Amino acid sequence: MPGRKLGGAALRAFVDPDQHSLTDPRAADELMRWVGVAMFVLGSATLLATLPMPDPNTSDHPAIRIVAGMLVLGAVFVALLRPGRRWVSRITVVYGILLVSALMAVTRPIEATPFFYLWPMVFSAYFCSRREVAADLALMWVTLGLALFIWSHDPMKPGLFMGVGISVTLTTLVVKLLAEHVEQVIGQLVRAADTDYLTGLLNRRAFDLEFRRQSERAQRSELPLALAMFDLDHFKQVNDRYGHAEGDRVLREFAALLQRELRAGDTLARVGGEEFAIVLFGVGLDDAVAFAERIGRELQRSGGEGPALSASAGVAALSETERDPAALLLGADRALYAAKAAGRRRVAVWEDGRAHVEAHISDGATRVAQAV
């Protein structure tokens, strides 16, 4: 029964588009912002925690307190910023590098201060583009040189300059390459999770998300939207008589037929074993029925030397009384079931809470008006 194949509420709940995910830009912006806040707060706390420790030279303590206070101000400023990937990342990294360079200039002795460069630079490597990372590295090298060669009196400053600069640069580049690799792998996994392996179309998971977006878009723009669902008739007999390899070929060819008829803005998916769904954006009910009939006729003509093929279709559309995407999907599914129950090779429509078998698909489709 087609309705059973259209289950999966648990899967839809698991992949709720309203939930944040690693691939959601808004979630990435929020993560970046709060990582920046945490970096500044922890940096300030670390500096203040070092002040009570034994120190042969306490002359730098007032300057360290000032830098710690500026880190707190930076945390507050970033926390209050309007979410925006570019601004948050640039302010956080540049401000962090400048404050670490200020520490390099005032601390006596320098000791572990250079390690603080890793904080903003790792942040940059993970969240920023290659061009931005290159600019951040250049800023780090320049301000490190100014801090050491103008304000610092450390006799080891030439070695510090090269050692710190090269170490931080190498670490930044490694983190950047790893971040890009992880992003590439995640992208491949997302595409694989959204794609039907046999036909290359969207799968049911991706269709549910895209159908909801398309429905919301249609309602915002006050444009029509229709859903057509197709089921290959007697497909099990194709597998039983010709083998599963031939069945797979039939599915791929039917998917290719649907793709040829697809317009920009429409959404096509394989939603079950031999079930396919198309969201027709900007299309009303009558045009959607005509589309389904045309697909059925094209399928029958494309049989060739292979098995004789036909399809049944169920069509539903958004209306003044029906605006819920889930109800629209259920209506198209019930219409499809009605088309199959009426003898297959038919197009049925869900309208006003009932399924109507609209047409028998043949080379010359003849309309009927049978209510089910």
CSV table of N, CA and C in Angstrom, one decimal, residues 224-331:
chain,number,residue,atom,x,y,z
A,224,PRO,N,0.8,29.2,-6.9
A,224,PRO,CA,0.3,27.8,-6.7
A,224,PRO,C,1.4,26.8,-6.6
A,225,LEU,N,1.1,25.6,-6.0
A,225,LEU,CA,2.1,24.5,-5.9
A,225,LEU,C,1.3,23.2,-5.9
A,226,ALA,N,1.8,22.3,-6.7
A,226,ALA,CA,1.2,21.0,-6.8
A,226,ALA,C,2.2,19.9,-6.6
A,227,LEU,N,1.7,18.7,-6.2
A,227,LEU,CA,2.5,17.6,-5.9
A,227,LEU,C,2.0,16.4,-6.7
A,228,ALA,N,2.8,15.8,-7.5
A,228,ALA,CA,2.5,14.6,-8.3
A,228,ALA,C,3.3,13.4,-7.9
A,229,MET,N,2.6,12.4,-7.5
A,229,MET,CA,3.3,11.1,-7.1
A,229,MET,C,3.0,10.0,-8.1
A,230,PHE,N,4.1,9.3,-8.5
A,230,PHE,CA,4.0,8.3,-9.5
A,230,PHE,C,4.4,6.9,-8.9
A,231,ASP,N,3.8,5.9,-9.4
A,231,ASP,CA,4.1,4.5,-9.0
A,231,ASP,C,4.1,3.6,-10.2
A,232,LEU,N,5.2,2.9,-10.5
A,232,LEU,CA,5.3,2.0,-11.6
A,232,LEU,C,4.3,0.8,-11.4
A,233,ASP,N,3.5,0.6,-12.3
A,233,ASP,CA,2.5,-0.5,-12.2
A,233,ASP,C,3.2,-1.9,-12.3
A,234,HIS,N,2.7,-2.8,-11.4
A,234,HIS,CA,3.2,-4.2,-11.5
A,234,HIS,C,4.7,-4.3,-11.6
A,235,PHE,N,5.4,-3.4,-10.8
A,235,PHE,CA,6.9,-3.4,-10.9
A,235,PHE,C,7.5,-4.7,-10.4
A,236,LYS,N,6.8,-5.3,-9.4
A,236,LYS,CA,7.3,-6.6,-8.9
A,236,LYS,C,7.4,-7.7,-9.9
A,237,GLN,N,6.5,-7.6,-10.9
A,237,GLN,CA,6.5,-8.6,-12.0
A,237,GLN,C,7.7,-8.4,-12.9
A,238,VAL,N,8.1,-7.1,-13.0
A,238,VAL,CA,9.3,-6.8,-13.8
A,238,VAL,C,10.5,-7.5,-13.2
A,239,ASN,N,10.7,-7.3,-11.8
A,239,ASN,CA,11.8,-8.0,-11.1
A,239,ASN,C,11.7,-9.5,-11.2
A,240,ASP,N,10.5,-10.0,-11.0
A,240,ASP,CA,10.3,-11.5,-11.0
A,240,ASP,C,10.6,-12.1,-12.4
A,241,ARG,N,10.1,-11.4,-13.4
A,241,ARG,CA,10.2,-12.0,-14.8
A,241,ARG,C,11.6,-11.7,-15.5
A,242,TYR,N,12.1,-10.5,-15.3
A,242,TYR,CA,13.3,-10.0,-16.0
A,242,TYR,C,14.5,-9.9,-15.2
A,243,GLY,N,14.3,-10.0,-13.8
A,243,GLY,CA,15.5,-9.9,-12.9
A,243,GLY,C,15.6,-8.5,-12.4
A,244,HIS,N,16.4,-8.4,-11.3
A,244,HIS,CA,16.5,-7.2,-10.6
A,244,HIS,C,17.4,-6.2,-11.4
A,245,ALA,N,18.3,-6.7,-12.1
A,245,ALA,CA,19.1,-5.8,-13.0
A,245,ALA,C,18.2,-5.0,-13.9
A,246,GLU,N,17.3,-5.7,-14.6
A,246,GLU,CA,16.4,-5.0,-15.5
A,246,GLU,C,15.4,-4.1,-14.7
A,247,GLY,N,15.0,-4.5,-13.5
A,247,GLY,CA,14.2,-3.6,-12.7
A,247,GLY,C,15.0,-2.3,-12.3
A,248,ASP,N,16.3,-2.4,-12.0
A,248,ASP,CA,17.1,-1.2,-11.7
A,248,ASP,C,17.2,-0.4,-13.0
A,249,ARG,N,17.3,-1.0,-14.1
A,249,ARG,CA,17.4,-0.2,-15.4
A,249,ARG,C,16.1,0.6,-15.6
A,250,VAL,N,15.0,-0.1,-15.3
A,250,VAL,CA,13.7,0.5,-15.5
A,250,VAL,C,13.5,1.7,-14.6
A,251,LEU,N,13.9,1.6,-13.4
A,251,LEU,CA,13.9,2.7,-12.4
A,251,LEU,C,14.7,3.9,-12.8
A,252,ARG,N,15.9,3.5,-13.3
A,252,ARG,CA,16.8,4.6,-13.8
A,252,ARG,C,16.3,5.3,-15.0
A,253,GLU,N,15.7,4.6,-15.9
A,253,GLU,CA,15.1,5.2,-17.1
A,253,GLU,C,13.9,6.1,-16.8
A,254,PHE,N,13.1,5.6,-15.9
A,254,PHE,CA,11.9,6.4,-15.5
A,254,PHE,C,12.4,7.7,-14.8
A,255,ALA,N,13.4,7.5,-13.9
A,255,ALA,CA,14.0,8.7,-13.3
A,255,ALA,C,14.5,9.7,-14.3
A,256,ALA,N,15.1,9.2,-15.4
A,256,ALA,CA,15.7,10.1,-16.4
A,256,ALA,C,14.5,10.7,-17.2
A,257,LEU,N,13.4,10.0,-17.4
A,257,LEU,CA,12.2,10.6,-18.1
A,257,LEU,C,11.7,11.7,-17.3
A,258,LEU,N,11.6,11.5,-16.0
A,258,LEU,CA,11.0,12.6,-15.1
A,258,LEU,C,12.0,13.8,-15.1
A,259,GLN,N,13.3,13.5,-15.1
A,259,GLN,CA,14.3,14.6,-15.1
A,259,GLN,C,14.2,15.5,-16.3
A,260,ARG,N,13.9,14.8,-17.5
A,260,ARG,CA,13.8,15.6,-18.7
A,260,ARG,C,12.6,16.5,-18.7
A,261,GLU,N,11.6,16.2,-18.0
A,261,GLU,CA,10.4,17.0,-17.9
A,261,GLU,C,10.5,18.0,-16.8
A,262,LEU,N,11.5,18.0,-16.0
A,262,LEU,CA,11.7,18.9,-14.8
A,262,LEU,C,12.0,20.3,-15.2
A,263,ARG,N,11.4,21.3,-14.6
A,263,ARG,CA,11.7,22.7,-14.8
A,263,ARG,C,12.5,23.2,-13.7
A,264,ALA,N,13.2,24.3,-13.9
A,264,ALA,CA,13.9,25.0,-12.9
A,264,ALA,C,12.9,25.4,-11.7
A,265,GLY,N,13.3,25.0,-10.5
A,265,GLY,CA,12.4,25.3,-9.4
A,265,GLY,C,11.6,24.2,-8.9
A,266,ASP,N,11.4,23.1,-9.8
A,266,ASP,CA,10.7,21.9,-9.4
A,266,ASP,C,11.6,21.0,-8.5
A,267,THR,N,11.1,20.1,-7.8
A,267,THR,CA,11.8,19.1,-7.0
A,267,THR,C,11.4,17.7,-7.3
A,268,LEU,N,12.4,16.9,-7.6
A,268,LEU,CA,12.1,15.5,-8.0
A,268,LEU,C,12.8,14.6,-7.0
A,269,ALA,N,12.1,13.5,-6.6
A,269,ALA,CA,12.8,12.6,-5.7
A,269,ALA,C,12.2,11.2,-5.9
A,270,ARG,N,13.0,10.2,-5.5
A,270,ARG,CA,12.5,8.8,-5.4
A,270,ARG,C,12.2,8.6,-3.9
A,271,VAL,N,10.9,8.4,-3.6
A,271,VAL,CA,10.4,8.4,-2.3
A,271,VAL,C,10.1,7.0,-1.8
A,272,GLY,N,10.2,6.0,-2.6
A,272,GLY,CA,10.0,4.6,-2.2
A,272,GLY,C,10.6,3.7,-3.2
A,273,GLY,N,10.3,2.4,-3.1
A,273,GLY,CA,10.9,1.4,-4.1
A,273,GLY,C,10.7,1.8,-5.5
A,274,GLU,N,9.4,1.9,-6.0
A,274,GLU,CA,9.1,2.3,-7.3
A,274,GLU,C,8.3,3.6,-7.3
A,275,GLU,N,8.3,4.4,-6.3
A,275,GLU,CA,7.5,5.6,-6.2
A,275,GLU,C,8.4,6.8,-6.3
A,276,PHE,N,7.9,7.8,-7.1
A,276,PHE,CA,8.6,9.0,-7.3
A,276,PHE,C,7.6,10.2,-7.1
A,277,ALA,N,8.2,11.3,-6.7
A,277,ALA,CA,7.4,12.5,-6.4
A,277,ALA,C,8.0,13.7,-7.0
A,278,ILE,N,7.2,14.6,-7.5
A,278,ILE,CA,7.6,15.8,-8.1
A,278,ILE,C,6.8,17.0,-7.5
A,279,VAL,N,7.5,18.0,-7.0
A,279,VAL,CA,6.9,19.2,-6.5
A,279,VAL,C,6.9,20.2,-7.7
A,280,LEU,N,5.8,20.6,-8.1
A,280,LEU,CA,5.6,21.5,-9.3
A,280,LEU,C,5.3,22.9,-8.8
A,281,PHE,N,6.4,23.7,-8.8
A,281,PHE,CA,6.2,25.1,-8.2
A,281,PHE,C,5.6,26.0,-9.2
A,282,GLY,N,4.6,26.8,-8.8
A,282,GLY,CA,3.9,27.7,-9.7
A,282,GLY,C,2.9,27.0,-10.6
A,283,VAL,N,2.5,25.8,-10.3
A,283,VAL,CA,1.6,25.0,-11.2
A,283,VAL,C,0.3,24.7,-10.4
A,284,GLY,N,-0.8,24.9,-11.0
A,284,GLY,CA,-2.1,24.6,-10.4
A,284,GLY,C,-2.5,23.1,-10.6
A,285,LEU,N,-3.7,22.8,-10.1
A,285,LEU,CA,-4.1,21.4,-10.1
A,285,LEU,C,-4.3,20.9,-11.6
A,286,ASP,N,-5.0,21.6,-12.4
A,286,ASP,CA,-5.2,21.2,-13.8
A,286,ASP,C,-4.0,20.9,-14.6
A,287,ASP,N,-3.0,21.8,-14.5
A,287,ASP,CA,-1.7,21.7,-15.2
A,287,ASP,C,-0.9,20.5,-14.6
A,288,ALA,N,-1.1,20.2,-13.3
A,288,ALA,CA,-0.4,19.1,-12.7
A,288,ALA,C,-0.9,17.8,-13.2
A,289,VAL,N,-2.3,17.7,-13.4
A,289,VAL,CA,-2.9,16.5,-13.9
A,289,VAL,C,-2.4,16.3,-15.4
A,290,ALA,N,-2.4,17.4,-16.2
A,290,ALA,CA,-1.9,17.3,-17.5
A,290,ALA,C,-0.4,16.8,-17.6
A,291,PHE,N,0.3,17.3,-16.6
A,291,PHE,CA,1.7,16.8,-16.5
A,291,PHE,C,1.8,15.3,-16.3
A,292,ALA,N,1.0,14.9,-15.3
A,292,ALA,CA,1.0,13.5,-14.9
A,292,ALA,C,0.6,12.6,-16.1
A,293,GLU,N,-0.4,13.0,-16.8
A,293,GLU,CA,-0.9,12.3,-18.0
A,293,GLU,C,0.2,12.2,-19.0
A,294,ARG,N,0.9,13.3,-19.3
A,294,ARG,CA,2.0,13.3,-20.3
A,294,ARG,C,3.1,12.4,-19.9
A,295,ILE,N,3.5,12.3,-18.6
A,295,ILE,CA,4.5,11.4,-18.1
A,295,ILE,C,4.1,10.0,-18.4
A,296,GLY,N,2.8,9.7,-18.1
A,296,GLY,CA,2.3,8.3,-18.3
A,296,GLY,C,2.4,7.9,-19.7
A,297,ARG,N,2.0,8.8,-20.6
A,297,ARG,CA,2.0,8.5,-22.1
A,297,ARG,C,3.5,8.3,-22.6
A,298,GLU,N,4.4,9.1,-22.1
A,298,GLU,CA,5.8,9.0,-22.5
A,298,GLU,C,6.4,7.7,-22.0
A,299,LEU,N,6.0,7.3,-20.8
A,299,LEU,CA,6.5,6.0,-20.3
A,299,LEU,C,6.0,4.9,-21.1
A,300,GLN,N,4.8,4.8,-21.5
A,300,GLN,CA,4.2,3.7,-22.3
A,300,GLN,C,4.9,3.7,-23.7
A,301,ARG,N,5.2,4.8,-24.2
A,301,ARG,CA,5.9,4.8,-25.5
A,301,ARG,C,7.4,4.5,-25.5
A,302,SER,N,8.0,4.5,-24.3
A,302,SER,CA,9.4,4.3,-24.2
A,302,SER,C,9.7,2.9,-23.9
A,303,GLY,N,8.8,2.0,-23.9
A,303,GLY,CA,9.0,0.6,-23.6
A,303,GLY,C,10.0,-0.1,-24.4
A,304,GLY,N,10.0,0.0,-25.8
A,304,GLY,CA,10.9,-0.6,-26.7
A,304,GLY,C,10.8,-2.1,-26.6
A,305,GLU,N,12.0,-2.8,-26.5
A,305,GLU,CA,12.1,-4.2,-26.5
A,305,GLU,C,12.0,-4.8,-25.1
A,306,GLY,N,12.0,-3.9,-24.1
A,306,GLY,CA,11.9,-4.3,-22.7
A,306,GLY,C,10.5,-4.6,-22.3
A,307,PRO,N,10.3,-4.7,-21.0
A,307,PRO,CA,8.9,-5.0,-20.5
A,307,PRO,C,8.0,-3.8,-20.7
A,308,ALA,N,6.7,-4.1,-20.9
A,308,ALA,CA,5.7,-3.0,-21.1
A,308,ALA,C,5.5,-2.3,-19.8
A,309,LEU,N,5.6,-1.0,-19.8
A,309,LEU,CA,5.6,-0.2,-18.6
A,309,LEU,C,4.4,0.7,-18.6
A,310,SER,N,3.9,1.0,-17.4
A,310,SER,CA,2.9,2.0,-17.2
A,310,SER,C,3.0,2.5,-15.8
A,311,ALA,N,2.4,3.6,-15.5
A,311,ALA,CA,2.4,4.2,-14.2
A,311,ALA,C,1.1,4.7,-13.8
A,312,SER,N,0.8,4.7,-12.5
A,312,SER,CA,-0.3,5.4,-11.9
A,312,SER,C,0.2,6.7,-11.2
A,313,ALA,N,-0.7,7.7,-11.1
A,313,ALA,CA,-0.3,8.9,-10.5
A,313,ALA,C,-1.4,9.5,-9.6
A,314,GLY,N,-0.9,10.1,-8.5
A,314,GLY,CA,-1.8,10.9,-7.6
A,314,GLY,C,-1.4,12.3,-7.5
A,315,VAL,N,-2.3,13.2,-7.6
A,315,VAL,CA,-2.0,14.7,-7.7
A,315,VAL,C,-2.8,15.4,-6.6
A,316,ALA,N,-2.1,16.4,-6.0
A,316,ALA,CA,-2.8,17.3,-5.0
A,316,ALA,C,-2.1,18.6,-5.2
A,317,ALA,N,-2.8,19.6,-4.7
A,317,ALA,CA,-2.3,21.0,-4.8
A,317,ALA,C,-2.7,21.8,-3.6
A,318,LEU,N,-1.9,22.8,-3.3
A,318,LEU,CA,-2.2,23.8,-2.2
A,318,LEU,C,-3.5,24.5,-2.7
A,319,SER,N,-4.3,24.8,-1.7
A,319,SER,CA,-5.6,25.5,-2.0
A,319,SER,C,-5.9,26.4,-0.8
A,320,GLU,N,-7.0,27.2,-0.9
A,320,GLU,CA,-7.4,28.0,0.2
A,320,GLU,C,-7.8,27.2,1.4
A,321,THR,N,-8.3,26.0,1.2
A,321,THR,CA,-8.7,25.2,2.3
A,321,THR,C,-7.6,24.2,2.8
A,322,GLU,N,-6.6,24.0,2.0
A,322,GLU,CA,-5.5,23.1,2.3
A,322,GLU,C,-4.1,23.7,2.1
A,323,ARG,N,-3.5,24.1,3.2
A,323,ARG,CA,-2.2,24.8,3.2
A,323,ARG,C,-1.1,24.0,3.9
A,324,ASP,N,-1.5,22.9,4.4
A,324,ASP,CA,-0.5,22.1,5.2
A,324,ASP,C,0.2,21.2,4.3
A,325,PRO,N,1.6,21.2,4.3
A,325,PRO,CA,2.4,20.3,3.4
A,325,PRO,C,2.2,18.9,3.7
A,326,ALA,N,2.1,18.5,5.0
A,326,ALA,CA,1.9,17.1,5.4
A,326,ALA,C,0.6,16.6,4.9
A,327,ALA,N,-0.5,17.4,5.0
A,327,ALA,CA,-1.8,17.0,4.5
A,327,ALA,C,-1.8,16.9,2.9
A,328,LEU,N,-1.0,17.8,2.3
A,328,LEU,CA,-0.9,17.7,0.8
A,328,LEU,C,-0.2,16.4,0.4
A,329,LEU,N,0.8,16.0,1.1
A,329,LEU,CA,1.5,14.8,0.8
A,329,LEU,C,0.6,13.6,1.1
A,330,LEU,N,-0.2,13.6,2.1
A,330,LEU,CA,-1.1,12.5,2.4
A,330,LEU,C,-2.2,12.5,1.4
A,331,GLY,N,-2.7,13.6,0.9
A,331,GLY,CA,-3.7,13.6,-0.1
A,331,GLY,C,-3.2,13.1,-1.4
